[in-house]
Tab-separated table of N, CA and C in Angstrom:
chain	number	residue	atom	x	y	z
A	1434	MET	N	15.794	-38.221	20.029
A	1434	MET	CA	15.112	-37.125	20.715
A	1434	MET	C	16.127	-36.064	21.120
A	1435	ARG	N	15.791	-34.816	20.891
A	1435	ARG	CA	16.665	-33.724	21.297
A	1435	ARG	C	16.309	-33.266	22.701
A	1436	PHE	N	17.336	-33.126	23.508
A	1436	PHE	CA	17.137	-32.690	24.893
A	1436	PHE	C	17.606	-31.258	25.107
A	1437	CYS	N	18.505	-30.770	24.241
A	1437	CYS	CA	19.204	-29.511	24.485
A	1437	CYS	C	18.892	-28.448	23.442
A	1438	HIS	N	18.869	-27.209	23.898
A	1438	HIS	CA	18.885	-26.068	22.993
A	1438	HIS	C	19.569	-24.905	23.710
A	1439	VAL	N	20.067	-23.969	22.929
A	1439	VAL	CA	20.784	-22.825	23.489
A	1439	VAL	C	19.957	-21.571	23.277
A	1440	LYS	N	19.850	-20.780	24.331
A	1440	LYS	CA	19.159	-19.503	24.244
A	1440	LYS	C	19.963	-18.478	25.037
A	1441	ASN	N	20.479	-17.477	24.330
A	1441	ASN	CA	21.252	-16.399	24.967
A	1441	ASN	C	22.381	-16.919	25.867
A	1442	ARG	N	23.240	-17.737	25.317
A	1442	ARG	CA	24.412	-18.289	26.009
A	1442	ARG	C	24.049	-19.234	27.153
A	1443	CYS	N	22.802	-19.680	27.203
A	1443	CYS	CA	22.369	-20.632	28.232
A	1443	CYS	C	21.967	-21.937	27.546
A	1444	LEU	N	22.603	-23.014	27.948
A	1444	LEU	CA	22.241	-24.338	27.451
A	1444	LEU	C	21.091	-24.852	28.308
A	1445	VAL	N	19.931	-25.024	27.699
A	1445	VAL	CA	18.750	-25.525	28.403
A	1445	VAL	C	18.638	-27.011	28.106
A	1446	ILE	N	18.642	-27.831	29.152
A	1446	ILE	CA	18.540	-29.279	29.006
A	1446	ILE	C	17.217	-29.722	29.613
A	1447	ARG	N	16.301	-30.121	28.753
A	1447	ARG	CA	14.989	-30.610	29.200
A	1447	ARG	C	15.118	-32.122	29.379
A	1448	LEU	N	15.059	-32.551	30.604
A	1448	LEU	CA	15.346	-33.943	30.929
A	1448	LEU	C	14.139	-34.850	30.725
A	1449	PRO	N	14.403	-36.114	30.384
A	1449	PRO	CA	13.307	-37.065	30.161
A	1449	PRO	C	12.695	-37.541	31.471
A	1450	ARG	N	11.692	-38.393	31.355
A	1450	ARG	CA	10.985	-38.917	32.533
A	1450	ARG	C	11.909	-39.712	33.438
A	1451	GLU	N	12.820	-40.482	32.838
A	1451	GLU	CA	13.765	-41.284	33.609
A	1451	GLU	C	15.186	-41.005	33.146
A	1452	ILE	N	16.079	-40.831	34.110
A	1452	ILE	CA	17.490	-40.618	33.799
A	1452	ILE	C	18.286	-41.751	34.423
A	1453	ASP	N	18.700	-42.665	33.566
A	1453	ASP	CA	19.587	-43.747	33.992
A	1453	ASP	C	20.909	-43.563	33.246
A	1454	HIS	N	21.810	-44.524	33.385
A	1454	HIS	CA	23.124	-44.392	32.764
A	1454	HIS	C	23.012	-44.181	31.255
A	1455	TRP	N	22.151	-44.945	30.603
A	1455	TRP	CA	22.013	-44.870	29.157
A	1455	TRP	C	21.491	-43.497	28.714
A	1456	GLN	N	20.454	-43.013	29.375
A	1456	GLN	CA	19.889	-41.696	29.042
A	1456	GLN	C	20.890	-40.590	29.357
A	1457	ALA	N	21.560	-40.677	30.493
A	1457	ALA	CA	22.528	-39.653	30.878
A	1457	ALA	C	23.644	-39.554	29.842
A	1458	GLU	N	24.072	-40.679	29.308
A	1458	GLU	CA	25.122	-40.673	28.290
A	1458	GLU	C	24.642	-39.994	27.014
A	1459	LYS	N	23.408	-40.253	26.602
A	1459	LYS	CA	22.852	-39.595	25.415
A	1459	LYS	C	22.775	-38.083	25.615
A	1460	ILE	N	22.335	-37.663	26.780
A	1460	ILE	CA	22.215	-36.234	27.082
A	1460	ILE	C	23.604	-35.601	27.148
A	1461	ARG	N	24.555	-36.294	27.754
A	1461	ARG	CA	25.920	-35.782	27.839
A	1461	ARG	C	26.496	-35.560	26.444
A	1462	GLU	N	26.322	-36.549	25.560
A	1462	GLU	CA	26.835	-36.428	24.192
A	1462	GLU	C	26.209	-35.244	23.472
A	1463	GLU	N	24.902	-35.081	23.609
A	1463	GLU	CA	24.224	-33.961	22.952
A	1463	GLU	C	24.694	-32.620	23.522
A	1464	SER	N	24.852	-32.554	24.851
A	1464	SER	CA	25.291	-31.289	25.450
A	1464	SER	C	26.729	-30.970	25.054
A	1465	GLU	N	27.577	-31.984	24.928
A	1465	GLU	CA	28.962	-31.763	24.480
A	1465	GLU	C	28.969	-31.135	23.085
A	1466	LEU	N	28.118	-31.629	22.197
A	1466	LEU	CA	28.025	-31.054	20.857
A	1466	LEU	C	27.587	-29.594	20.909
A	1467	MET	N	26.658	-29.281	21.778
A	1467	MET	CA	26.183	-27.907	21.907
A	1467	MET	C	27.302	-26.987	22.402
A	1468	PHE	N	28.137	-27.479	23.315
A	1468	PHE	CA	29.265	-26.680	23.796
A	1468	PHE	C	30.254	-26.404	22.670
A	1469	LEU	N	30.388	-27.342	21.738
A	1469	LEU	CA	31.289	-27.143	20.604
A	1469	LEU	C	30.711	-26.149	19.591
A	1470	LYS	N	29.389	-26.123	19.451
A	1470	LYS	CA	28.736	-25.304	18.433
A	1470	LYS	C	28.442	-23.878	18.892
A	1471	ALA	N	28.192	-23.681	20.174
A	1471	ALA	CA	27.718	-22.379	20.654
A	1471	ALA	C	28.578	-21.860	21.798
A	1472	CYS	N	28.506	-20.567	22.009
A	1472	CYS	CA	29.196	-19.927	23.132
A	1472	CYS	C	28.257	-20.009	24.340
A	1473	ILE	N	28.548	-20.915	25.252
A	1473	ILE	CA	27.665	-21.184	26.385
A	1473	ILE	C	28.326	-20.737	27.681
A	1474	ARG	N	27.572	-20.011	28.496
A	1474	ARG	CA	28.064	-19.597	29.808
A	1474	ARG	C	27.360	-20.365	30.925
A	1475	ASP	N	26.033	-20.507	30.826
A	1475	ASP	CA	25.248	-21.131	31.889
A	1475	ASP	C	24.533	-22.376	31.371
A	1476	VAL	N	24.162	-23.253	32.317
A	1476	VAL	CA	23.398	-24.455	31.980
A	1476	VAL	C	22.181	-24.510	32.893
A	1477	LEU	N	21.036	-24.756	32.281
A	1477	LEU	CA	19.783	-24.887	33.026
A	1477	LEU	C	19.221	-26.285	32.795
A	1478	PHE	N	19.117	-27.059	33.863
A	1478	PHE	CA	18.503	-28.389	33.802
A	1478	PHE	C	17.035	-28.251	34.170
A	1479	ASP	N	16.153	-28.679	33.272
A	1479	ASP	CA	14.722	-28.631	33.528
A	1479	ASP	C	14.237	-30.043	33.877
A	1480	PHE	N	13.956	-30.257	35.148
A	1480	PHE	CA	13.515	-31.555	35.668
A	1480	PHE	C	11.996	-31.663	35.758
A	1481	THR	N	11.275	-30.787	35.091
A	1481	THR	CA	9.817	-30.733	35.224
A	1481	THR	C	9.139	-32.087	35.022
A	1482	GLY	N	9.548	-32.824	33.998
A	1482	GLY	CA	8.890	-34.090	33.704
A	1482	GLY	C	9.632	-35.314	34.207
A	1483	THR	N	10.635	-35.123	35.038
A	1483	THR	CA	11.477	-36.240	35.476
A	1483	THR	C	10.924	-36.882	36.741
A	1484	GLU	N	10.767	-38.197	36.684
A	1484	GLU	CA	10.240	-38.946	37.831
A	1484	GLU	C	11.303	-39.801	38.516
A	1485	PHE	N	12.344	-40.174	37.755
A	1485	PHE	CA	13.373	-41.054	38.303
A	1485	PHE	C	14.746	-40.600	37.820
A	1486	MET	N	15.720	-40.660	38.716
A	1486	MET	CA	17.101	-40.364	38.350
A	1486	MET	C	18.010	-41.198	39.239
A	1487	ASP	N	18.987	-41.847	38.617
A	1487	ASP	CA	19.978	-42.545	39.432
A	1487	ASP	C	21.228	-41.666	39.528
A	1488	SER	N	22.307	-42.201	40.064
A	1488	SER	CA	23.509	-41.402	40.303
A	1488	SER	C	24.139	-40.859	39.023
A	1489	SER	N	23.840	-41.463	37.880
A	1489	SER	CA	24.399	-40.948	36.628
A	1489	SER	C	23.851	-39.550	36.321
A	1490	GLY	N	22.676	-39.224	36.828
A	1490	GLY	CA	22.131	-37.874	36.671
A	1490	GLY	C	22.948	-36.852	37.442
A	1491	ILE	N	23.415	-37.246	38.625
A	1491	ILE	CA	24.299	-36.368	39.406
A	1491	ILE	C	25.604	-36.161	38.634
A	1492	GLY	N	26.120	-37.227	38.057
A	1492	GLY	CA	27.336	-37.120	37.253
A	1492	GLY	C	27.157	-36.182	36.073
A	1493	LEU	N	25.987	-36.215	35.463
A	1493	LEU	CA	25.671	-35.337	34.345
A	1493	LEU	C	25.737	-33.871	34.781
A	1494	ILE	N	25.157	-33.573	35.926
A	1494	ILE	CA	25.168	-32.208	36.460
A	1494	ILE	C	26.604	-31.785	36.788
A	1495	LEU	N	27.348	-32.655	37.464
A	1495	LEU	CA	28.729	-32.322	37.831
A	1495	LEU	C	29.602	-32.075	36.597
A	1496	GLY	N	29.366	-32.844	35.546
A	1496	GLY	CA	30.128	-32.648	34.318
A	1496	GLY	C	29.880	-31.286	33.699
A	1497	ARG	N	28.632	-30.817	33.717
A	1497	ARG	CA	28.331	-29.494	33.169
A	1497	ARG	C	28.905	-28.412	34.071
A	1498	LEU	N	28.934	-28.652	35.388
A	1498	LEU	CA	29.574	-27.696	36.298
A	1498	LEU	C	31.042	-27.495	35.920
A	1499	ARG	N	31.728	-28.591	35.630
A	1499	ARG	CA	33.135	-28.497	35.235
A	1499	ARG	C	33.299	-27.727	33.929
A	1500	GLN	N	32.345	-27.861	33.027
A	1500	GLN	CA	32.448	-27.176	31.737
A	1500	GLN	C	32.246	-25.668	31.849
A	1501	VAL	N	31.366	-25.218	32.722
A	1501	VAL	CA	31.093	-23.781	32.802
A	1501	VAL	C	31.996	-23.054	33.797
A	1502	ARG	N	32.680	-23.768	34.633
A	1502	ARG	CA	33.554	-23.139	35.632
A	1502	ARG	C	34.600	-22.216	34.997
A	1503	PRO	N	35.282	-22.621	33.902
A	1503	PRO	CA	36.310	-21.739	33.321
A	1503	PRO	C	35.765	-20.399	32.808
A	1504	VAL	N	34.499	-20.328	32.452
A	1504	VAL	CA	33.920	-19.072	31.957
A	1504	VAL	C	33.058	-18.398	33.029
A	1505	GLU	N	33.234	-18.832	34.276
A	1505	GLU	CA	32.491	-18.299	35.416
A	1505	GLU	C	30.980	-18.401	35.209
A	1506	GLY	N	30.570	-19.501	34.565
A	1506	GLY	CA	29.153	-19.757	34.347
A	1506	GLY	C	28.527	-20.422	35.566
A	1507	ARG	N	27.215	-20.586	35.490
A	1507	ARG	CA	26.482	-21.188	36.595
A	1507	ARG	C	25.603	-22.303	36.081
A	1508	VAL	N	25.255	-23.212	36.981
A	1508	VAL	CA	24.341	-24.305	36.670
A	1508	VAL	C	23.095	-24.115	37.526
A	1509	TYR	N	21.942	-24.229	36.864
A	1509	TYR	CA	20.642	-24.052	37.513
A	1509	TYR	C	19.840	-25.336	37.397
A	1510	LEU	N	19.077	-25.640	38.439
A	1510	LEU	CA	18.168	-26.781	38.432
A	1510	LEU	C	16.752	-26.252	38.629
A	1511	PHE	N	15.829	-26.734	37.790
A	1511	PHE	CA	14.437	-26.298	37.888
A	1511	PHE	C	13.539	-27.534	37.877
A	1512	GLY	N	12.453	-27.453	38.625
A	1512	GLY	CA	11.506	-28.573	38.671
A	1512	GLY	C	11.973	-29.572	39.716
A	1513	GLY	N	11.839	-30.796	39.441
A	1513	GLY	CA	12.354	-31.788	40.381
A	1513	GLY	C	11.411	-32.081	41.522
A	1514	SER	N	11.031	-33.331	41.615
A	1514	SER	CA	10.148	-33.793	42.686
A	1514	SER	C	10.889	-33.742	44.021
A	1515	PRO	N	10.166	-33.874	45.121
A	1515	PRO	CA	10.828	-33.921	46.430
A	1515	PRO	C	11.881	-35.028	46.516
A	1516	VAL	N	11.640	-36.153	45.845
A	1516	VAL	CA	12.618	-37.247	45.856
A	1516	VAL	C	13.904	-36.816	45.156
A	1517	LEU	N	13.786	-36.159	44.003
A	1517	LEU	CA	14.970	-35.682	43.292
A	1517	LEU	C	15.690	-34.614	44.110
A	1518	GLN	N	14.929	-33.728	44.723
A	1518	GLN	CA	15.543	-32.671	45.525
A	1518	GLN	C	16.313	-33.264	46.711
A	1519	LYS	N	15.795	-34.326	47.283
A	1519	LYS	CA	16.500	-35.009	48.375
A	1519	LYS	C	17.801	-35.611	47.857
A	1520	MET	N	17.762	-36.175	46.650
A	1520	MET	CA	18.963	-36.739	46.051
A	1520	MET	C	20.009	-35.646	45.816
A	1521	TRP	N	19.571	-34.471	45.335
A	1521	TRP	CA	20.502	-33.358	45.136
A	1521	TRP	C	21.136	-32.966	46.464
A	1522	GLU	N	20.306	-32.909	47.493
A	1522	GLU	CA	20.806	-32.524	48.819
A	1522	GLU	C	21.826	-33.532	49.327
A	1523	MET	N	21.508	-34.814	49.220
A	1523	MET	CA	22.399	-35.866	49.729
A	1523	MET	C	23.714	-35.932	48.950
A	1524	SER	N	23.675	-35.566	47.666
A	1524	SER	CA	24.884	-35.624	46.840
A	1524	SER	C	25.833	-34.458	47.110
A	1525	GLY	N	25.323	-33.402	47.733
A	1525	GLY	CA	26.160	-32.240	48.022
A	1525	GLY	C	26.230	-31.220	46.894
A	1526	ILE	N	25.481	-31.427	45.803
A	1526	ILE	CA	25.590	-30.477	44.690
A	1526	ILE	C	24.851	-29.171	44.940
A	1527	LEU	N	24.001	-29.121	45.946
A	1527	LEU	CA	23.249	-27.889	46.186
A	1527	LEU	C	24.147	-26.721	46.580
A	1528	GLN	N	25.367	-27.006	47.044
A	1528	GLN	CA	26.306	-25.929	47.349
A	1528	GLN	C	26.938	-25.367	46.074
A	1529	LYS	N	26.788	-26.079	44.955
A	1529	LYS	CA	27.457	-25.695	43.712
A	1529	LYS	C	26.512	-25.194	42.638
A	1530	VAL	N	25.214	-25.382	42.810
A	1530	VAL	CA	24.222	-25.006	41.800
A	1530	VAL	C	23.192	-24.061	42.422
A	1531	THR	N	22.343	-23.500	41.572
A	1531	THR	CA	21.234	-22.664	42.034
A	1531	THR	C	19.937	-23.364	41.665
A	1532	VAL	N	19.069	-23.557	42.643
A	1532	VAL	CA	17.767	-24.168	42.396
A	1532	VAL	C	16.767	-23.045	42.160
A	1533	LEU	N	16.052	-23.144	41.047
A	1533	LEU	CA	15.034	-22.156	40.697
A	1533	LEU	C	13.663	-22.722	41.052
A	1534	ASP	N	12.831	-21.890	41.674
A	1534	ASP	CA	11.540	-22.363	42.153
A	1534	ASP	C	10.371	-22.020	41.236
A	1535	THR	N	10.510	-20.984	40.410
A	1535	THR	CA	9.381	-20.560	39.582
A	1535	THR	C	9.788	-20.454	38.115
A	1536	ILE	N	8.805	-20.491	37.244
A	1536	ILE	CA	9.060	-20.318	35.809
A	1536	ILE	C	9.629	-18.929	35.546
A	1537	GLU	N	9.201	-17.942	36.306
A	1537	GLU	CA	9.718	-16.584	36.133
A	1537	GLU	C	11.216	-16.543	36.408
A	1538	GLU	N	11.653	-17.218	37.484
A	1538	GLU	CA	13.097	-17.291	37.769
A	1538	GLU	C	13.836	-17.990	36.639
A	1539	MET	N	13.227	-19.031	36.106
A	1539	MET	CA	13.848	-19.778	35.024
A	1539	MET	C	14.013	-18.887	33.796
A	1540	LYS	N	12.992	-18.131	33.445
A	1540	LYS	CA	13.058	-17.263	32.271
A	1540	LYS	C	14.121	-16.179	32.435
A	1541	GLU	N	14.324	-15.693	33.653
A	1541	GLU	CA	15.334	-14.663	33.903
A	1541	GLU	C	16.734	-15.175	33.563
A	1542	VAL	N	16.968	-16.452	33.682
A	1542	VAL	CA	18.286	-17.036	33.428
A	1542	VAL	C	18.667	-16.885	31.969
A	1543	TYR	N	17.729	-17.112	31.055
A	1543	TYR	CA	18.112	-17.113	29.647
A	1543	TYR	C	17.511	-15.986	28.825
A	1544	GLU	N	16.824	-15.064	29.431
A	1544	GLU	CA	16.276	-13.945	28.642
A	1544	GLU	C	17.056	-12.675	28.872
């Protein structure tokens, strides 16, 4: 299954229903390939259909933050249930990413 695509220098990662260590590793590998193939500045994580995420999902986000930092890129999070949002808050990543609340905000990132 493909999770990633690039649109206008933005890597869009559409996350699965559950993100555990195994899924996070598959997504990481796919996103690494996209960074090698395309000129990427920003990363957008779409959590719309995600119901569960363990700490490996936080690691996935932090890894993409490290990749875009040298090009002054940004990481965006969209969707996400209240439980996921609480996890983001507790992990401290909300100081490093931008949370998008609407589809219109999401489209502005890559259009």
